[in-house]
PDB file of C-alpha atoms and ligand atoms in Angstrom:
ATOM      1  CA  UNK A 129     139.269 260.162 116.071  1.00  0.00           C
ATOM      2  CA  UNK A 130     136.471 261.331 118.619  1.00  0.00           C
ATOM      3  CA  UNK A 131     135.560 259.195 121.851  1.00  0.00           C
ATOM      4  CA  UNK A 132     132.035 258.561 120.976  1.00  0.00           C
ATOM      5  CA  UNK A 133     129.882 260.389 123.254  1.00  0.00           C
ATOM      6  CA  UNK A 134     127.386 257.846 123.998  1.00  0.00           C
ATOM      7  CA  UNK A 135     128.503 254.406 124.409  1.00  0.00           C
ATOM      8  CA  UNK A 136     126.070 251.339 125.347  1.00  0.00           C
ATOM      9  CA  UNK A 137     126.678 247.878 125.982  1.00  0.00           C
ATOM     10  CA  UNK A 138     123.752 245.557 124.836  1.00  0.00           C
ATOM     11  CA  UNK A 139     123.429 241.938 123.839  1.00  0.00           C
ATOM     12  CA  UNK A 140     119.932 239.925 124.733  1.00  0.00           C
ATOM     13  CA  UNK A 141     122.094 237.347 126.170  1.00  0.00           C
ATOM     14  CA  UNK A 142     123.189 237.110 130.453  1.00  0.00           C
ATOM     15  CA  UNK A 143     126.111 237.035 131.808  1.00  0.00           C
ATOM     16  CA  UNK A 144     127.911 238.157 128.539  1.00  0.00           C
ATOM     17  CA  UNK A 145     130.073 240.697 130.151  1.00  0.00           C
ATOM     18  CA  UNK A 146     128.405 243.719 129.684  1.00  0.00           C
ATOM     19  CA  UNK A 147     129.038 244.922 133.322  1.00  0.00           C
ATOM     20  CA  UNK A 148     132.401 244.043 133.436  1.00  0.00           C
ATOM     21  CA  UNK A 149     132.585 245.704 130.641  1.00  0.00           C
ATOM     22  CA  UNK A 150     130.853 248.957 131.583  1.00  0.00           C
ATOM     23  CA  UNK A 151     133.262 249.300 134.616  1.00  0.00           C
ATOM     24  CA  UNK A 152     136.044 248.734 133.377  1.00  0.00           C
ATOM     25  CA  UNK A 153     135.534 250.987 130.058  1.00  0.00           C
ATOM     26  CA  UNK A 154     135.002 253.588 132.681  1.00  0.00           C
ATOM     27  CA  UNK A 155     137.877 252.827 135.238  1.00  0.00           C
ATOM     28  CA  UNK A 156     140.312 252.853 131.902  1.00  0.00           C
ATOM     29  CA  UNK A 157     138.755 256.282 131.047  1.00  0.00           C
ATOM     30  CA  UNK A 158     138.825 257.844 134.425  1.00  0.00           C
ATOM     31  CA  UNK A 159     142.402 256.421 134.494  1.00  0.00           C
ATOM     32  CA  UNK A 160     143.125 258.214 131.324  1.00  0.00           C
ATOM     33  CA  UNK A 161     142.029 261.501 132.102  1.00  0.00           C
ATOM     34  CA  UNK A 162     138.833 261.376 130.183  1.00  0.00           C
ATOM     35  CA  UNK A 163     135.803 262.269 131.923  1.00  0.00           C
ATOM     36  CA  UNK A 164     133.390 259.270 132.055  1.00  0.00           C
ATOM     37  CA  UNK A 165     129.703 258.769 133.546  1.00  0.00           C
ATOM     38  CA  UNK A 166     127.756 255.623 134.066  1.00  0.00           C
ATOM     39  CA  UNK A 167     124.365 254.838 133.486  1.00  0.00           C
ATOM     40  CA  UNK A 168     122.950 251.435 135.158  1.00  0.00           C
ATOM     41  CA  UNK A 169     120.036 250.754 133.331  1.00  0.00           C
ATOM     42  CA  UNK A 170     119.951 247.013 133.972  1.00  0.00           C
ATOM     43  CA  UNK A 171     117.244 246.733 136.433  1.00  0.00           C
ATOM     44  CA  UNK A 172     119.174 244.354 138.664  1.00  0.00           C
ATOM     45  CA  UNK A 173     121.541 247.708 138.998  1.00  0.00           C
ATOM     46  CA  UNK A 174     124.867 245.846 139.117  1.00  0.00           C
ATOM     47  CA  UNK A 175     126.789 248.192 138.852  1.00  0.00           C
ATOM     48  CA  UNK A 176     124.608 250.904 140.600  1.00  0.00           C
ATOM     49  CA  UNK A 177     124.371 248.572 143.508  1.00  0.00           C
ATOM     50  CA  UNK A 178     128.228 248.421 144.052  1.00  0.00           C
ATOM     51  CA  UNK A 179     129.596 251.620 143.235  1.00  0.00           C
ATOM     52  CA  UNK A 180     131.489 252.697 145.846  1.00  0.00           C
ATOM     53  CA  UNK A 181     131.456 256.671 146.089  1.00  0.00           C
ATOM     54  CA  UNK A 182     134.706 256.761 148.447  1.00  0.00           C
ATOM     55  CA  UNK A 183     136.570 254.742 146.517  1.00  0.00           C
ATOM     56  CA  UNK A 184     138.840 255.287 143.240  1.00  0.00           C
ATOM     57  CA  UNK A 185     135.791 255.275 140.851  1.00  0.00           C
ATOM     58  CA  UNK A 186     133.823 257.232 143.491  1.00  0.00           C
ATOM     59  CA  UNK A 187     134.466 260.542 140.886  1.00  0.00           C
ATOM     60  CA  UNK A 188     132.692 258.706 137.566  1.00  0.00           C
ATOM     61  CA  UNK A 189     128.700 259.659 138.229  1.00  0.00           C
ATOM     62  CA  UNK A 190     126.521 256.509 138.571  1.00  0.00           C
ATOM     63  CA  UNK A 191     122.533 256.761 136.917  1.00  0.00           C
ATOM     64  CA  UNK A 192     120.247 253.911 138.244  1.00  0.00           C
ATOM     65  CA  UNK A 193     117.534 254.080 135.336  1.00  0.00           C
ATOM     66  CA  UNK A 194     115.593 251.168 134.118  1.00  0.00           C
ATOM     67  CA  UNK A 195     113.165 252.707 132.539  1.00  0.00           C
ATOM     68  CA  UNK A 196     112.626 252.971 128.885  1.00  0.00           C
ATOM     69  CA  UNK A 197     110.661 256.400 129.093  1.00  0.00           C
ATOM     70  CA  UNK A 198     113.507 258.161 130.811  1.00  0.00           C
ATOM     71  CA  UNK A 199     116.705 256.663 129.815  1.00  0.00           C
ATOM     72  CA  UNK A 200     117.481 258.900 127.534  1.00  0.00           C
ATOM     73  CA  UNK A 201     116.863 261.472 129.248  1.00  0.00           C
ATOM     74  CA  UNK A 202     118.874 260.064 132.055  1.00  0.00           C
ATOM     75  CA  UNK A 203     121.308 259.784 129.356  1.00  0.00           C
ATOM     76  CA  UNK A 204     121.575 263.181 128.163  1.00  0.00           C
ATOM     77  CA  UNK A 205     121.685 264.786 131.873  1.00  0.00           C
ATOM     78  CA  UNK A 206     125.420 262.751 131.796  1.00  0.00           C
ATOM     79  CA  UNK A 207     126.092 264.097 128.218  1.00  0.00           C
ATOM     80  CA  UNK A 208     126.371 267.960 129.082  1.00  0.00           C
ATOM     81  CA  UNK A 209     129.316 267.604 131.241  1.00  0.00           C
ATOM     82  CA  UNK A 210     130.668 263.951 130.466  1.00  0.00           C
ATOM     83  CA  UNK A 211     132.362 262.128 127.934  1.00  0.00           C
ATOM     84  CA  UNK A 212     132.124 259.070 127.227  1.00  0.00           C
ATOM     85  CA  UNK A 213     128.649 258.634 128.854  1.00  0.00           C
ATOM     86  CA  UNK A 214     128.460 254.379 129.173  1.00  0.00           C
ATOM     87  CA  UNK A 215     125.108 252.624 129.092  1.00  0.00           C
ATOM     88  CA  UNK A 216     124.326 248.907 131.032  1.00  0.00           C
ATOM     89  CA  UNK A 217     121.986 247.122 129.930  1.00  0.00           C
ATOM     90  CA  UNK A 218     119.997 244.061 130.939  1.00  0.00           C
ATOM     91  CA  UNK A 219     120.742 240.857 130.065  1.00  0.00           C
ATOM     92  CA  UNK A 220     117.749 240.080 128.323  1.00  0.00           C
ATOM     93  CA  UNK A 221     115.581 241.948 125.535  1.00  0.00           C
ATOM     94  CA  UNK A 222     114.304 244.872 126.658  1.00  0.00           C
ATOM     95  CA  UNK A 223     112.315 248.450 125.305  1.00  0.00           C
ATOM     96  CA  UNK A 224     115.123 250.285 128.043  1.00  0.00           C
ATOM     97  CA  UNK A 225     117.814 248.751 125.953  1.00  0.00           C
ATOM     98  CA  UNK A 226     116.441 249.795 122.709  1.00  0.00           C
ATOM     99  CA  UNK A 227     115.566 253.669 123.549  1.00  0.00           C
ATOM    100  CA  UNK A 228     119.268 253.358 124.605  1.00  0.00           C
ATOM    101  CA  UNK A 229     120.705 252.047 122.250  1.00  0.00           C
ATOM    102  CA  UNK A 230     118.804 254.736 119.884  1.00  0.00           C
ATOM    103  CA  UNK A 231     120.617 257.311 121.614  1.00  0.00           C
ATOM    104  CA  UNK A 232     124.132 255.756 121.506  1.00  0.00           C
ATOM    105  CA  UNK A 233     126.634 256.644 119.239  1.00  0.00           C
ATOM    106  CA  UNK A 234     128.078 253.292 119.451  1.00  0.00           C
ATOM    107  CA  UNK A 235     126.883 250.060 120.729  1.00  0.00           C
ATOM    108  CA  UNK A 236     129.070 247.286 121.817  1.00  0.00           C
ATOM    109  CA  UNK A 237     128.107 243.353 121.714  1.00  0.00           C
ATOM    110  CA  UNK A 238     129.567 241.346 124.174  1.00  0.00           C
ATOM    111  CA  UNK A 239     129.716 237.723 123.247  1.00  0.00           C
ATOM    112  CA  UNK A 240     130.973 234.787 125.133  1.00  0.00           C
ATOM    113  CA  UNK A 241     132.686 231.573 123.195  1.00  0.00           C
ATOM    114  CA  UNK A 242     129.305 230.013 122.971  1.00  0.00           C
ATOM    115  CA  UNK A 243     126.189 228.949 120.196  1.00  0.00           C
ATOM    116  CA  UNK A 244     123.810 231.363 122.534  1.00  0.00           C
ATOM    117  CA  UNK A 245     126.511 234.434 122.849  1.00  0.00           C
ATOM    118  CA  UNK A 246     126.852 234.131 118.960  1.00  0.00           C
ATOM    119  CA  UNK A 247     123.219 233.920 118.323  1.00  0.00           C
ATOM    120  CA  UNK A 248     122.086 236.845 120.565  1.00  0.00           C
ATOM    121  CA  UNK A 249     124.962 239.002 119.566  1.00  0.00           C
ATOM    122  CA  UNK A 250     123.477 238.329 115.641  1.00  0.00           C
ATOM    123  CA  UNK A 251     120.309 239.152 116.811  1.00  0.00           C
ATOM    124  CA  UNK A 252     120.987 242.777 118.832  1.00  0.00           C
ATOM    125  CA  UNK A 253     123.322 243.387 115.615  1.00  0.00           C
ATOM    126  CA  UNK A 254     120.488 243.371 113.221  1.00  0.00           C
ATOM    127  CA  UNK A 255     118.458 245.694 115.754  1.00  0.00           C
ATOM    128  CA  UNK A 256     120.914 248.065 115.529  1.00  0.00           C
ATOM    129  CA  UNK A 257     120.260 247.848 111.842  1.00  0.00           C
ATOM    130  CA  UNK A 258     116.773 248.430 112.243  1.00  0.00           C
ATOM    131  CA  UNK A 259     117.353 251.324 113.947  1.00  0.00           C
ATOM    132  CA  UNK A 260     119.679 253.099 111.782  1.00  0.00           C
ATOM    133  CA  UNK A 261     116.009 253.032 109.477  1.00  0.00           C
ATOM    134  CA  UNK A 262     113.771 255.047 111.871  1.00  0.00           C
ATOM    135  CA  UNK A 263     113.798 258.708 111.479  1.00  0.00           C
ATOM    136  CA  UNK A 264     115.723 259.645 114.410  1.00  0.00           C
ATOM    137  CA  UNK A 265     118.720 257.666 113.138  1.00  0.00           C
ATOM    138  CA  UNK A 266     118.542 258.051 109.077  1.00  0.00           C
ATOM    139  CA  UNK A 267     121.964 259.814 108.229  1.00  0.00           C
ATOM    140  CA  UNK A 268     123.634 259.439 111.502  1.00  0.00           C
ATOM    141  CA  UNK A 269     123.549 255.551 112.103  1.00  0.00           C
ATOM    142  CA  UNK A 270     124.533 253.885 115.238  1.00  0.00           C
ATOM    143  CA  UNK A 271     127.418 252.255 114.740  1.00  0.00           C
ATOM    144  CA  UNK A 272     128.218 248.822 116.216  1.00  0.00           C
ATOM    145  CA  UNK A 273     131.082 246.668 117.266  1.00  0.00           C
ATOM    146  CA  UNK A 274     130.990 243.110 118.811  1.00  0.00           C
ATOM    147  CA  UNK A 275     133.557 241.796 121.328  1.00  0.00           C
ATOM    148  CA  UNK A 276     134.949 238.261 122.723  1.00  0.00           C
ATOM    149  CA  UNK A 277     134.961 237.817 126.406  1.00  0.00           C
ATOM    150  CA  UNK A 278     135.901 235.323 128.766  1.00  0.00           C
ATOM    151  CA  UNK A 279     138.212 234.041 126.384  1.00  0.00           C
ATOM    152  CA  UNK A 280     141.280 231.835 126.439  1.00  0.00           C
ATOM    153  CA  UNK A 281     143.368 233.111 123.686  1.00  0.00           C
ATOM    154  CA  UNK A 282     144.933 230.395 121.219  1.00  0.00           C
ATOM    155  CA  UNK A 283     141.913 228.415 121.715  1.00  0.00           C
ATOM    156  CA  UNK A 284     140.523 226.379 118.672  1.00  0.00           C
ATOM    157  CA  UNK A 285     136.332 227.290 119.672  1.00  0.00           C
ATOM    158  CA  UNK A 286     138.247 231.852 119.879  1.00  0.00           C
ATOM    159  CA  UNK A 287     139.944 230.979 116.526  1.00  0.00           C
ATOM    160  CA  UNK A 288     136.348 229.550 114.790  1.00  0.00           C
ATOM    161  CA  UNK A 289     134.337 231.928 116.040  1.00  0.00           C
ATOM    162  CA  UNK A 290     136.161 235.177 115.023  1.00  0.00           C
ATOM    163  CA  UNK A 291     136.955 233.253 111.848  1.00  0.00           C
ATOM    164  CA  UNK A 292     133.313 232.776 111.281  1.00  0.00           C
ATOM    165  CA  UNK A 293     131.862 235.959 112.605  1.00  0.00           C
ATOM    166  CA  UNK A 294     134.923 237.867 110.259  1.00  0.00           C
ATOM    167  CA  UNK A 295     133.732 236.298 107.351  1.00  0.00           C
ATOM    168  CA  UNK A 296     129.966 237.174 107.513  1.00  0.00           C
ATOM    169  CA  UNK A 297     131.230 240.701 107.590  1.00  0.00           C
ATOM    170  CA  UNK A 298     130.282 241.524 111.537  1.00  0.00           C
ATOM    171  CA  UNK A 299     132.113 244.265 112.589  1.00  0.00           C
ATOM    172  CA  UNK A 300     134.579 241.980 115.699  1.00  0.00           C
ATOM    173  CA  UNK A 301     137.600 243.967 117.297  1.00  0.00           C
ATOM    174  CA  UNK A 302     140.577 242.708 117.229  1.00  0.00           C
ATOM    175  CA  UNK A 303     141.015 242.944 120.960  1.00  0.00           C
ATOM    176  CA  UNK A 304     139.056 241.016 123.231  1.00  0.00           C
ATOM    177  CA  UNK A 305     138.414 240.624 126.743  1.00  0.00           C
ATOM    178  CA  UNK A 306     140.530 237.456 128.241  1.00  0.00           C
ATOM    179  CA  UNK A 307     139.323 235.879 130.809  1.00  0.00           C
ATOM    180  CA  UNK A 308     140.730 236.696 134.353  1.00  0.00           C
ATOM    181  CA  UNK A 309     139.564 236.049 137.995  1.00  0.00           C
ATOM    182  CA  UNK A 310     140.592 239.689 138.494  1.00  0.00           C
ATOM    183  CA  UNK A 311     137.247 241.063 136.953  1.00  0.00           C
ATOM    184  CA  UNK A 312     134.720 239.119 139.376  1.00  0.00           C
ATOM    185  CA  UNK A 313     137.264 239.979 141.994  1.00  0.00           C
ATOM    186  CA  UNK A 314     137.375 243.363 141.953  1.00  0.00           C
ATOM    187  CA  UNK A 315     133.362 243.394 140.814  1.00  0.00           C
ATOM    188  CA  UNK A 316     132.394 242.505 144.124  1.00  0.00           C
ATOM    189  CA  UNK A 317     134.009 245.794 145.497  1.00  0.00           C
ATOM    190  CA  UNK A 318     132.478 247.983 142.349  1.00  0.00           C
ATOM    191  CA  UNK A 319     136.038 248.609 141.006  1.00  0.00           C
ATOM    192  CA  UNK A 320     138.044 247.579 137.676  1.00  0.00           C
ATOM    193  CA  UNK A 321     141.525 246.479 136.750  1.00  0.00           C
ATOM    194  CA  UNK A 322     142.328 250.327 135.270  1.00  0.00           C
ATOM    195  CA  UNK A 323     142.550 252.021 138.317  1.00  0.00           C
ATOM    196  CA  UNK A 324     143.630 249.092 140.854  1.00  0.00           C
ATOM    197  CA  UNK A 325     146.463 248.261 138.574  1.00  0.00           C
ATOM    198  CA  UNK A 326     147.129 250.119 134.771  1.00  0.00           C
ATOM    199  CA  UNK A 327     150.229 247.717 134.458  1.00  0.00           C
ATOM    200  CA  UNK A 328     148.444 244.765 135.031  1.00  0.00           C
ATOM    201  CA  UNK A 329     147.373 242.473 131.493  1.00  0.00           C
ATOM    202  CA  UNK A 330     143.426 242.990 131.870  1.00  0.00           C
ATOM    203  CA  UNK A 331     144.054 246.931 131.959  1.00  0.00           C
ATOM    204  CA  UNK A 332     146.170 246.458 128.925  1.00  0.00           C
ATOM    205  CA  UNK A 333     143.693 243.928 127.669  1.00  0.00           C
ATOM    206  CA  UNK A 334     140.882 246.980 128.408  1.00  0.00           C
ATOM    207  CA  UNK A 335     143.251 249.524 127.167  1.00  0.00           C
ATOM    208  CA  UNK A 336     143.148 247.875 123.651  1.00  0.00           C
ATOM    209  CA  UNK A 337     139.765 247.504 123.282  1.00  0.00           C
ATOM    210  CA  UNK A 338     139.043 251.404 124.063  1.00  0.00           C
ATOM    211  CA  UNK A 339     141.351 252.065 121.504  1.00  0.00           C
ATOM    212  CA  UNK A 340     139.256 250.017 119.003  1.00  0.00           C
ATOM    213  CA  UNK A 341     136.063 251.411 120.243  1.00  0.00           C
ATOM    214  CA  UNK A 342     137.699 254.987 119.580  1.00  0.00           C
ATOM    215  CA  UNK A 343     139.040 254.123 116.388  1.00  0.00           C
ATOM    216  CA  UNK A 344     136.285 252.377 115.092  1.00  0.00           C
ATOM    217  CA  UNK A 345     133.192 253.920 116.831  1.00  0.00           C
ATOM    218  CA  UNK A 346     134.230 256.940 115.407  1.00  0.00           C
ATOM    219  CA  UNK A 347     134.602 255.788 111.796  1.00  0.00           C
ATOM    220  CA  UNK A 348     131.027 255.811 110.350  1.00  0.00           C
ATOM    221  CA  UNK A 349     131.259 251.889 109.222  1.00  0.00           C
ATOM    222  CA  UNK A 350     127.653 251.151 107.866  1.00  0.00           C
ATOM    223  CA  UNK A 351     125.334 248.088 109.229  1.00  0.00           C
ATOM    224  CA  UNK A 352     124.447 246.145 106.748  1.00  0.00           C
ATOM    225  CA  UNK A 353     122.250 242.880 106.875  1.00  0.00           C
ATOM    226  CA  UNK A 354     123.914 239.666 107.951  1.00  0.00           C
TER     227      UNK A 354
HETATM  228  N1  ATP B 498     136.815 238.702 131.110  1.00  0.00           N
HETATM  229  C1  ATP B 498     136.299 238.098 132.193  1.00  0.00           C
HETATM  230  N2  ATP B 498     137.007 237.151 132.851  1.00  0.00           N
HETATM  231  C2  ATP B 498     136.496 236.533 133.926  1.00  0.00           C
HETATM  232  N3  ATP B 498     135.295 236.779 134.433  1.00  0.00           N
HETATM  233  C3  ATP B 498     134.540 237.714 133.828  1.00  0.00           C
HETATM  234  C4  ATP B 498     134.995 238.433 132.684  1.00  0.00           C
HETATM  235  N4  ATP B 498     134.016 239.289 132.302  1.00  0.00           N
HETATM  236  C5  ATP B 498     133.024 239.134 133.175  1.00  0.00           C
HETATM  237  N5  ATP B 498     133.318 238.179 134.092  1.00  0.00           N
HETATM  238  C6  ATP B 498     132.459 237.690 135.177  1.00  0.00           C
HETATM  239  O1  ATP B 498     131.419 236.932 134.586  1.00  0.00           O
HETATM  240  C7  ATP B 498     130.188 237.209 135.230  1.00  0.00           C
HETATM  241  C8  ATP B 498     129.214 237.804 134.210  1.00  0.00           C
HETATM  242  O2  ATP B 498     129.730 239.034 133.750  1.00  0.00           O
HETATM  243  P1  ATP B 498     128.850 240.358 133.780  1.00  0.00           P
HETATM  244  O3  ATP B 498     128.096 240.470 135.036  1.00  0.00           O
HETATM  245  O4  ATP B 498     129.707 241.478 133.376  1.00  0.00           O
HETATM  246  O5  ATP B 498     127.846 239.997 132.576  1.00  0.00           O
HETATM  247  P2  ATP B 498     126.514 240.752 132.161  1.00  0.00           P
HETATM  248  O6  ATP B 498     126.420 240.655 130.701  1.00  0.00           O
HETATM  249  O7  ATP B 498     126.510 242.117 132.753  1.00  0.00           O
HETATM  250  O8  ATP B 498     125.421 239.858 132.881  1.00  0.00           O
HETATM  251  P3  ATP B 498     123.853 240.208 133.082  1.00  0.00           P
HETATM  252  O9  ATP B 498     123.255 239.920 131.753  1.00  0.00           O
HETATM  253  O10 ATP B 498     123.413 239.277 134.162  1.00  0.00           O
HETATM  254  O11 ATP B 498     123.764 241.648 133.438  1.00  0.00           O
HETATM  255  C9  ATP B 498     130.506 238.152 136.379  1.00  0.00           C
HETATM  256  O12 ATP B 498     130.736 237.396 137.534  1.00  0.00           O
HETATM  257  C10 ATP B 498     131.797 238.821 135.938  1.00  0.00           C
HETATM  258  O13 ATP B 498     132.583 239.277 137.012  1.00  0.00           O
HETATM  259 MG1   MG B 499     125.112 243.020 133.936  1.00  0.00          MG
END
């Protein structure tokens, strides 16, 4: 199955984990062997902000762009010579997010064990469907997957919500992102768990959820109303 080309993180809701998520998507590619670029287009430029070009994710090419007239084309200056190209978003509803998230090949929802998570991941789900209806997109949809974060596994609130979500038919990998003091940790110096430590459980933890996102981004599953 292909790494999607274009992959962008997006949910309307903050602190989700769509940063974390970025960078350490892109440390477990880099770590890999793939060839992985960044674009920031949050404009509070987390990641931008803290990339450290000396250090071990110096090599993966960081795009500051905020701005929903050029994103794409910030975008597509990444796509000629990388693979997977990864999009961050702001945590809040945005045109940048959407002009991204028409170019992606694959969005991923981040969603925290909480009412507001569930709700905004819903709602950036059915935008995704929208898109897939204008023009640009009929034939060669977007396709979507959502993703727990911050979660303590075994947990009854983990257990209901990928119960519920599964059963309305949203698309939830299997994998999700535990939570782990390692990720703000290692934020605050720009870097992930993937090329700090592969052994350690939040690269494997990252390591199972890019295999998801190849396996199923890949797969042309169809968005369908909730
Ligand atoms: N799996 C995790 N375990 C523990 N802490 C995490 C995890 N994922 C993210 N965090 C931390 O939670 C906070 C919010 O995460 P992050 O910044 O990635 O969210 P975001 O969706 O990008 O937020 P915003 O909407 O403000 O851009 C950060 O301090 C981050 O380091
Ligand atoms: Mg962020």
């Amino acid at each position: 199955m292909p790494l999607p080309q274009v992959i962008v993180m997006a949910t309307g809701k903050g602190g989700a984990g769509k940063s974390a998520l970025t960078r350490s998507l892109a440390a477990h590619f880099l770590a890999t062997k793939q060839n992985p670029a960044i674009v920031d287009a949050d404009p509070q430029a987390s990641i931008a902000s803290l990339h450290d070009a000396d250090g071990p994710m110096g090599k993966i090419p960081v795009i500051a762009d905020p701005e929903a007239e050029t994103v794409q084309a910030s975008i597509e200056d990444l796509v000629a010579k990388h693979r997977p190209v990864l999009v961050d978003t702001a945590g809040f509803r945005n045109q940048t997010t959407i002009m991204a998230a028409i170019r992606a090949d694959l969005v991923v929802i981040p969603l925290k064990p909480s009412a507001e998570d569930i709700r905004e991941a819903v709602a950036m789900y059915e935008l995704v469907g929208e898109l897939n209806q204008i023009p640009e997109r009929k034939g060669n949809p977007i396709q979507v997957v959502m993703v727990m974060t911050m979660t303590t596994p075994g947990t009854v609130i983990v257990r209901q919500i990928r119960k519920e979500l599964e059963e309305k038919g949203f698309p939830l990998l299997e994998a999700e992102m535990t939570q782990r003091v390692v990720y703000p940790e290692l934020s605050m110096r720009g870097l992930a768990p993937s090329v700090v430590d592969p052994e350690s459980a939040a690269a494997r933890d990252i390591a199972k959820i890019a295999m998801e996102i190849v396996k199923r981004g890949g797969a042309h599953e169809q968005v369908h109303a909730a």
